[in-house]
mmCIF file of C-alpha atoms in Angstrom:
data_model
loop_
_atom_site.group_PDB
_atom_site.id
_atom_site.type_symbol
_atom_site.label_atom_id
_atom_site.label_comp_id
_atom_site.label_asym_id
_atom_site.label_seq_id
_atom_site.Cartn_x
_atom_site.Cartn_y
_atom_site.Cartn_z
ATOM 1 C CA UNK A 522 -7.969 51.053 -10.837
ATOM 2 C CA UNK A 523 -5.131 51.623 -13.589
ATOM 3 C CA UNK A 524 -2.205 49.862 -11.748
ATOM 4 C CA UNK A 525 1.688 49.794 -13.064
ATOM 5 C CA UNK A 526 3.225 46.756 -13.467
ATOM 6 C CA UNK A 527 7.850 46.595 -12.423
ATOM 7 C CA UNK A 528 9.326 44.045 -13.463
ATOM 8 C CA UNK A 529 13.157 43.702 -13.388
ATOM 9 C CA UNK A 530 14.946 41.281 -15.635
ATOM 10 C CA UNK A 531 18.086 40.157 -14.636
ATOM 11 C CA UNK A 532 20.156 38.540 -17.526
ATOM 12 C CA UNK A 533 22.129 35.266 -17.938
ATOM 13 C CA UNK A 534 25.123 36.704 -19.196
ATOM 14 C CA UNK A 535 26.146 40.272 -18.706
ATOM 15 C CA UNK A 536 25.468 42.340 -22.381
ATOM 16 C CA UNK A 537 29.434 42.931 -23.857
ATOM 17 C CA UNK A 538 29.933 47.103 -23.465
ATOM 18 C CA UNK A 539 26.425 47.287 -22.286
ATOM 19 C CA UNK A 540 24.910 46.376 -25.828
ATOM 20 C CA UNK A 541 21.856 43.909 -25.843
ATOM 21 C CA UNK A 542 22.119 41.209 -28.101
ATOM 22 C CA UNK A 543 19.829 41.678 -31.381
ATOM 23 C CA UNK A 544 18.601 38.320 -30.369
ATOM 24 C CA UNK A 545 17.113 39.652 -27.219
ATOM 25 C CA UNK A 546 15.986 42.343 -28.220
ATOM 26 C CA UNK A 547 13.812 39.860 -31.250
ATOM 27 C CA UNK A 548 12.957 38.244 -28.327
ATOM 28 C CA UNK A 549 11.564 41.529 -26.394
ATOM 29 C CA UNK A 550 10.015 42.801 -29.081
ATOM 30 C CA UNK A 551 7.498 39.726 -28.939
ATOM 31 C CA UNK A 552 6.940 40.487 -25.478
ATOM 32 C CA UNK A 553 5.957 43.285 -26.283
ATOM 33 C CA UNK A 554 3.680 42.669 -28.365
ATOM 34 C CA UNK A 555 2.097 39.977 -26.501
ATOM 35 C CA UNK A 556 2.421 42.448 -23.394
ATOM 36 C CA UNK A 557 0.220 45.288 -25.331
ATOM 37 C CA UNK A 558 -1.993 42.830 -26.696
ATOM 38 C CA UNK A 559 -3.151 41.373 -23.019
ATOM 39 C CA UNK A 560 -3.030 44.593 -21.374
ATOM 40 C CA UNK A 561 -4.438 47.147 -23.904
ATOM 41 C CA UNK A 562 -1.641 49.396 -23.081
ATOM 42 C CA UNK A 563 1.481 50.393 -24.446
ATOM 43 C CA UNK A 564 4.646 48.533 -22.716
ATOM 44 C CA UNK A 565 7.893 50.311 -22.348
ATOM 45 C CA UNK A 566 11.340 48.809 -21.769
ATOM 46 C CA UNK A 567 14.412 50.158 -20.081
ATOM 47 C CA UNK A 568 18.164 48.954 -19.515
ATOM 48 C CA UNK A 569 19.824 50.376 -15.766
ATOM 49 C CA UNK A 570 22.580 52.207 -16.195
ATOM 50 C CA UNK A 571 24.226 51.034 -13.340
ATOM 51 C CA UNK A 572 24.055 47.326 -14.217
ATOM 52 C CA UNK A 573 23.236 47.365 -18.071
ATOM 53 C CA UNK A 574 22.507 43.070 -17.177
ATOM 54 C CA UNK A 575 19.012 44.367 -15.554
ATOM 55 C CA UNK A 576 15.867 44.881 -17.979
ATOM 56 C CA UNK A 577 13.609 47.141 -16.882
ATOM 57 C CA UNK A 578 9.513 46.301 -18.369
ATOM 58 C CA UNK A 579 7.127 49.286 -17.354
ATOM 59 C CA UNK A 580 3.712 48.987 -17.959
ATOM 60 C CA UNK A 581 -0.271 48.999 -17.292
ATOM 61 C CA UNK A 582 -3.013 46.606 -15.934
ATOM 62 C CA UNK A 583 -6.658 47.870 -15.949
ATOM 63 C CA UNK A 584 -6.344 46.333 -12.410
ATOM 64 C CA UNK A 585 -4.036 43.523 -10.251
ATOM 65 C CA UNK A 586 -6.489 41.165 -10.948
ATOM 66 C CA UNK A 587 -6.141 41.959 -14.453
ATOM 67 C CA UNK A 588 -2.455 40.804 -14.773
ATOM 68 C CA UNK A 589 -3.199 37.808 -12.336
ATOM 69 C CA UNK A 590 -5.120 36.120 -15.148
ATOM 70 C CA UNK A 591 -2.497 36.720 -17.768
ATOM 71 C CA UNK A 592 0.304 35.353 -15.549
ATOM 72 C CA UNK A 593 -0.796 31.571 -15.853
ATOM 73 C CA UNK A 594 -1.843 32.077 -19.266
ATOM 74 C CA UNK A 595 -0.172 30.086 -22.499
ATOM 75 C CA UNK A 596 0.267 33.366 -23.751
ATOM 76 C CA UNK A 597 2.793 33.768 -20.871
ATOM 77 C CA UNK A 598 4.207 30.573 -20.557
ATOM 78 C CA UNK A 599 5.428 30.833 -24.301
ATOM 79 C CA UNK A 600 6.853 34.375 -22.926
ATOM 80 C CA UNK A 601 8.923 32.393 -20.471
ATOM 81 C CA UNK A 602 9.706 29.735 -22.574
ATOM 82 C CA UNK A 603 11.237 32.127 -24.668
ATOM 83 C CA UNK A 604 13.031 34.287 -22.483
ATOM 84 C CA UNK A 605 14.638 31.391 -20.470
ATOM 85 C CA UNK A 606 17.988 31.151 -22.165
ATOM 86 C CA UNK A 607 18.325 34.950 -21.814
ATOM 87 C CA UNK A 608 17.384 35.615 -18.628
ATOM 88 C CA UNK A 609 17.292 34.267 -15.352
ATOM 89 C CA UNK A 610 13.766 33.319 -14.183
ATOM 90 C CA UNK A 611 14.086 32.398 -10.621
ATOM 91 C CA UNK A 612 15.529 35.774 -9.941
ATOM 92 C CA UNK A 613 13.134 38.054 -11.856
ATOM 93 C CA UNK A 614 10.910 41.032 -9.286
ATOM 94 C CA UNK A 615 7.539 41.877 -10.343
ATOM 95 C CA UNK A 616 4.867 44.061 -8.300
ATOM 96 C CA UNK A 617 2.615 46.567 -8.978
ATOM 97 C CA UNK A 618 2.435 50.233 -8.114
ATOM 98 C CA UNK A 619 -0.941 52.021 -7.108
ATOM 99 C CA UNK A 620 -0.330 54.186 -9.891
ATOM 100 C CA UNK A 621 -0.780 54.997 -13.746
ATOM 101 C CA UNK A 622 2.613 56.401 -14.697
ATOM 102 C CA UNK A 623 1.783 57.544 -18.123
ATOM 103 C CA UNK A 624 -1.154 59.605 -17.210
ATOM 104 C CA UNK A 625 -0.599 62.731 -18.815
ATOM 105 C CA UNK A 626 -4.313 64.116 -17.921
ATOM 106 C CA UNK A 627 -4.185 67.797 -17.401
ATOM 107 C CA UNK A 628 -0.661 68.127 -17.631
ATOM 108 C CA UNK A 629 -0.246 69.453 -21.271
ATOM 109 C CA UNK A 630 2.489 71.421 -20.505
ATOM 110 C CA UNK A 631 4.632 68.498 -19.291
ATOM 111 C CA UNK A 632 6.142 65.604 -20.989
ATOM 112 C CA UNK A 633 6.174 62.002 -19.573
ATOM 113 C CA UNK A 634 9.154 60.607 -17.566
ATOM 114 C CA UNK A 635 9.296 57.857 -20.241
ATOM 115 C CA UNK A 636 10.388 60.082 -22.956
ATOM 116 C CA UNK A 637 13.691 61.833 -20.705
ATOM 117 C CA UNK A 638 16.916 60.978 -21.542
ATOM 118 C CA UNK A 639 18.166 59.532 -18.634
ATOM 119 C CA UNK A 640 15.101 58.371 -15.579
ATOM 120 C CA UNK A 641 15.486 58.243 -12.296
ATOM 121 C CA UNK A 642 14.182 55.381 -10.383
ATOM 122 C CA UNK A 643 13.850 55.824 -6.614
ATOM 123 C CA UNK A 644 12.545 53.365 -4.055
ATOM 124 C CA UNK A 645 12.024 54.920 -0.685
ATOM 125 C CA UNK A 646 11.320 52.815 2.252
ATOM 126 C CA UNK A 647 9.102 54.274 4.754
ATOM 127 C CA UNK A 648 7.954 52.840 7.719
ATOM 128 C CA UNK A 649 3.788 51.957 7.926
ATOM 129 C CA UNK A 650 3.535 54.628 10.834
ATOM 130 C CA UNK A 651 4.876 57.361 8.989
ATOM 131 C CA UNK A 652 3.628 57.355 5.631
ATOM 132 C CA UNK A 653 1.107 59.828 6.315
ATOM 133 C CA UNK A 654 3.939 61.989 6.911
ATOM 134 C CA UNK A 655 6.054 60.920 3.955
ATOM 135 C CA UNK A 656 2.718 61.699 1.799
ATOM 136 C CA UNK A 657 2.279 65.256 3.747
ATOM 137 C CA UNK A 658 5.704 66.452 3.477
ATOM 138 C CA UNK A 659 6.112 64.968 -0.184
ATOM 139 C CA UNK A 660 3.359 67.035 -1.413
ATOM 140 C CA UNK A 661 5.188 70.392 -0.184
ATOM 141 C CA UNK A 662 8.283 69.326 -1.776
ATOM 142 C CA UNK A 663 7.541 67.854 -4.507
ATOM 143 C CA UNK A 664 7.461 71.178 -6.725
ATOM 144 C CA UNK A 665 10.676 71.478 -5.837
ATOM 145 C CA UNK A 666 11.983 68.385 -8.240
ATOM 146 C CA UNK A 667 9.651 69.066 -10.575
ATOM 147 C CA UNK A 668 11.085 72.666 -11.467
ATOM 148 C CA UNK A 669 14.177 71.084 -11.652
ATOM 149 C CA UNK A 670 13.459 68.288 -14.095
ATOM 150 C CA UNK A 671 11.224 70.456 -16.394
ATOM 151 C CA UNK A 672 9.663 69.392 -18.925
ATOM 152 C CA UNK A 673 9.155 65.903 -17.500
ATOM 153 C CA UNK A 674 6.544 65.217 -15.084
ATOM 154 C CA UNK A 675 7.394 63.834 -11.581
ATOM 155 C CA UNK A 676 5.569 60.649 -10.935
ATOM 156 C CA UNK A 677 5.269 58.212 -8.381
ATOM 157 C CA UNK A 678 2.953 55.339 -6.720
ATOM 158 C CA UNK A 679 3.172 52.709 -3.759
ATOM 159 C CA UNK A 680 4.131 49.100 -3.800
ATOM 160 C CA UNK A 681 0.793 47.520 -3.603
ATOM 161 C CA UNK A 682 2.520 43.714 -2.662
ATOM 162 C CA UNK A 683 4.125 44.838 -0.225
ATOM 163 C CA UNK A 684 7.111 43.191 1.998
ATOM 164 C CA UNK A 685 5.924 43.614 5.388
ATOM 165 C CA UNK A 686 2.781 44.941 6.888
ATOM 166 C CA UNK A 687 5.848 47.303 8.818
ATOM 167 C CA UNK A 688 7.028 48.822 5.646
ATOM 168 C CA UNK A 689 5.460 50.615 2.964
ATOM 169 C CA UNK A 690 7.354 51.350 -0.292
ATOM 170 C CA UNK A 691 7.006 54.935 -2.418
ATOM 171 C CA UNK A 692 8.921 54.240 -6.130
ATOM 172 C CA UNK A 693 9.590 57.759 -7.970
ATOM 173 C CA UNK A 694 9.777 58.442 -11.283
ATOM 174 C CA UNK A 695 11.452 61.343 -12.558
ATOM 175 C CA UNK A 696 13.599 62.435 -15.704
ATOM 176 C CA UNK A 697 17.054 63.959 -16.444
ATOM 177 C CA UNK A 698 19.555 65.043 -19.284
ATOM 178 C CA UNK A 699 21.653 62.175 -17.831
ATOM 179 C CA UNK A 700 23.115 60.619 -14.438
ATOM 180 C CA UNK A 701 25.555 63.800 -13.982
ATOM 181 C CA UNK A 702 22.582 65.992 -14.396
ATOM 182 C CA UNK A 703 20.644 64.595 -11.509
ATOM 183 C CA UNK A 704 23.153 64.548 -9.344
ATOM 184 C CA UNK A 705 23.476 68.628 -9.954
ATOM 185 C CA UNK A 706 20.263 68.505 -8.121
ATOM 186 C CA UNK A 707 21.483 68.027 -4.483
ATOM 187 C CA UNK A 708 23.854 70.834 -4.901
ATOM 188 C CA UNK A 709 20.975 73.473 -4.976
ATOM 189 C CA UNK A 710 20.135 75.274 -2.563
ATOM 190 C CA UNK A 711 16.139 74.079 -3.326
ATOM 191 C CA UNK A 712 17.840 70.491 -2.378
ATOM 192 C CA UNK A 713 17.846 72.154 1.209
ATOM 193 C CA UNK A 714 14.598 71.949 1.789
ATOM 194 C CA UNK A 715 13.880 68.878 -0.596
ATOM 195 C CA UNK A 716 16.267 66.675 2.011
ATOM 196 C CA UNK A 717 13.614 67.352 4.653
ATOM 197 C CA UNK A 718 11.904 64.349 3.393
ATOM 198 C CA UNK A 719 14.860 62.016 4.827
ATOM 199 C CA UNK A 720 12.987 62.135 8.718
ATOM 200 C CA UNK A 721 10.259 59.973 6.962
ATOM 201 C CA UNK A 722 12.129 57.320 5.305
ATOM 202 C CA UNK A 723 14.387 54.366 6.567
ATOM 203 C CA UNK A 724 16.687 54.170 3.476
ATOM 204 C CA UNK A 725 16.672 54.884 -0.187
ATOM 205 C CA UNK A 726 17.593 52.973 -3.406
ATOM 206 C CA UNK A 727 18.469 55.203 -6.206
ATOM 207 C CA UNK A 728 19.044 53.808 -9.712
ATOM 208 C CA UNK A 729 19.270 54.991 -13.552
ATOM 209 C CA UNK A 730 17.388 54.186 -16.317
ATOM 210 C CA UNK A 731 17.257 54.410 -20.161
ATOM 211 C CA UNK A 732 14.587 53.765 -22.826
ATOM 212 C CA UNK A 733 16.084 50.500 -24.928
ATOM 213 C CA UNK A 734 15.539 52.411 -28.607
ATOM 214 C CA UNK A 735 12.805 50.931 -30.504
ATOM 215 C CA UNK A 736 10.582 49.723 -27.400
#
């Protein structure tokens, strides 16, 4: 099964205005690389908008066990050899999400999250007992987002390593114009029924993201 690799990235220093150094980004650019060579897919990278210091990596494993090979590889250890100046190791999160997020099967008339503007990168935390519930009432609502964030598909998967056996984790992908036009969406009267989905979840994390240009 297709799985997605997160990864976050927090940096050693905090980019001045937001801008990543052209170092870095030499530096990403051979992760990249390396990353689509071991994977046979196409790796995409992202900076938050809310803390430009986290580096987002999105991309697919033909299966968890997959990436588990690469990970103690040389090929990877020269990754981290690189990186370590830039970023800060100990404090990097990685898992995997039961989903391919760039599967664009059957939805011709839709364009992938990746390519929007400004992405939206929810984590909702649901407890084990009611994700059945989450997944029920998500599938009625879920139209409702996507009309709004036309042309880009809606797309989301759940934390396969997850924290507890008590929690389960849904992360959502979805795009926008920018940050100002996705909050526009809870002031519609669609958002009404959208909010329903709150009785299922214990908390949200809501955060921004945008496609570093060139990766």
């Amino acid at each position: 099964m297709t799985v997605t690799e997160l990864a976050i990235l927090p940096l050693s220093t905090p980019p001045e205005n937001g801008i990543l150094p052209s170092g870095f980004l030499d530096k990403l650019s051979t992760a990249k690389k390396v990353l689509d060579n071991a994977s046979g897919y196409n790796f995409h990278f992202f900076q938050q908008v809310e803390d430009p210091s986290l580096v987002y990596i999105i991309g697919r494993w033909s299966s968890v066990a997959a990436h588990d090979v690469f990970l103690p590889s040389d090929e990877n250890k020269r990754l981290l050899e690189l990186l370590k100046d830039d970023i800060t190791i100990s404090s990097v999160i990685m898992y995997h999400l039961d989903v391919d997020v760039y599967n664009m099967i059957g939805e011709a008339d839709k364009k992938n999250v990746s390519e929007a503007p400004t992405i939206s990168c929810n984590r909702h935390f649901v407890p084990a007992a009611k994700k059945e519930g989450f997944i029920e009432q998500f599938q009625k609502i879920k139209g409702l987002l996507q009309d709004f964030t036309n042309p880009f598909k809606v797309v989301g998967g759940w934390r396969i390593e997850k924290e507890s056996e008590e929690k389960e984790e849904w992360v959502l992908f979805s795009g926008f114009d920018s940050v100002a036009h996705h909050y526009e969406f809870p002031k519609t009267e669609e958002f009404v029924k959208y909010r329903e989905i709150i009785g299922f979840v214990d908390g949200f994390e809501v955060k921004h993201l945008k496609s570093i240009p060139g990766f």
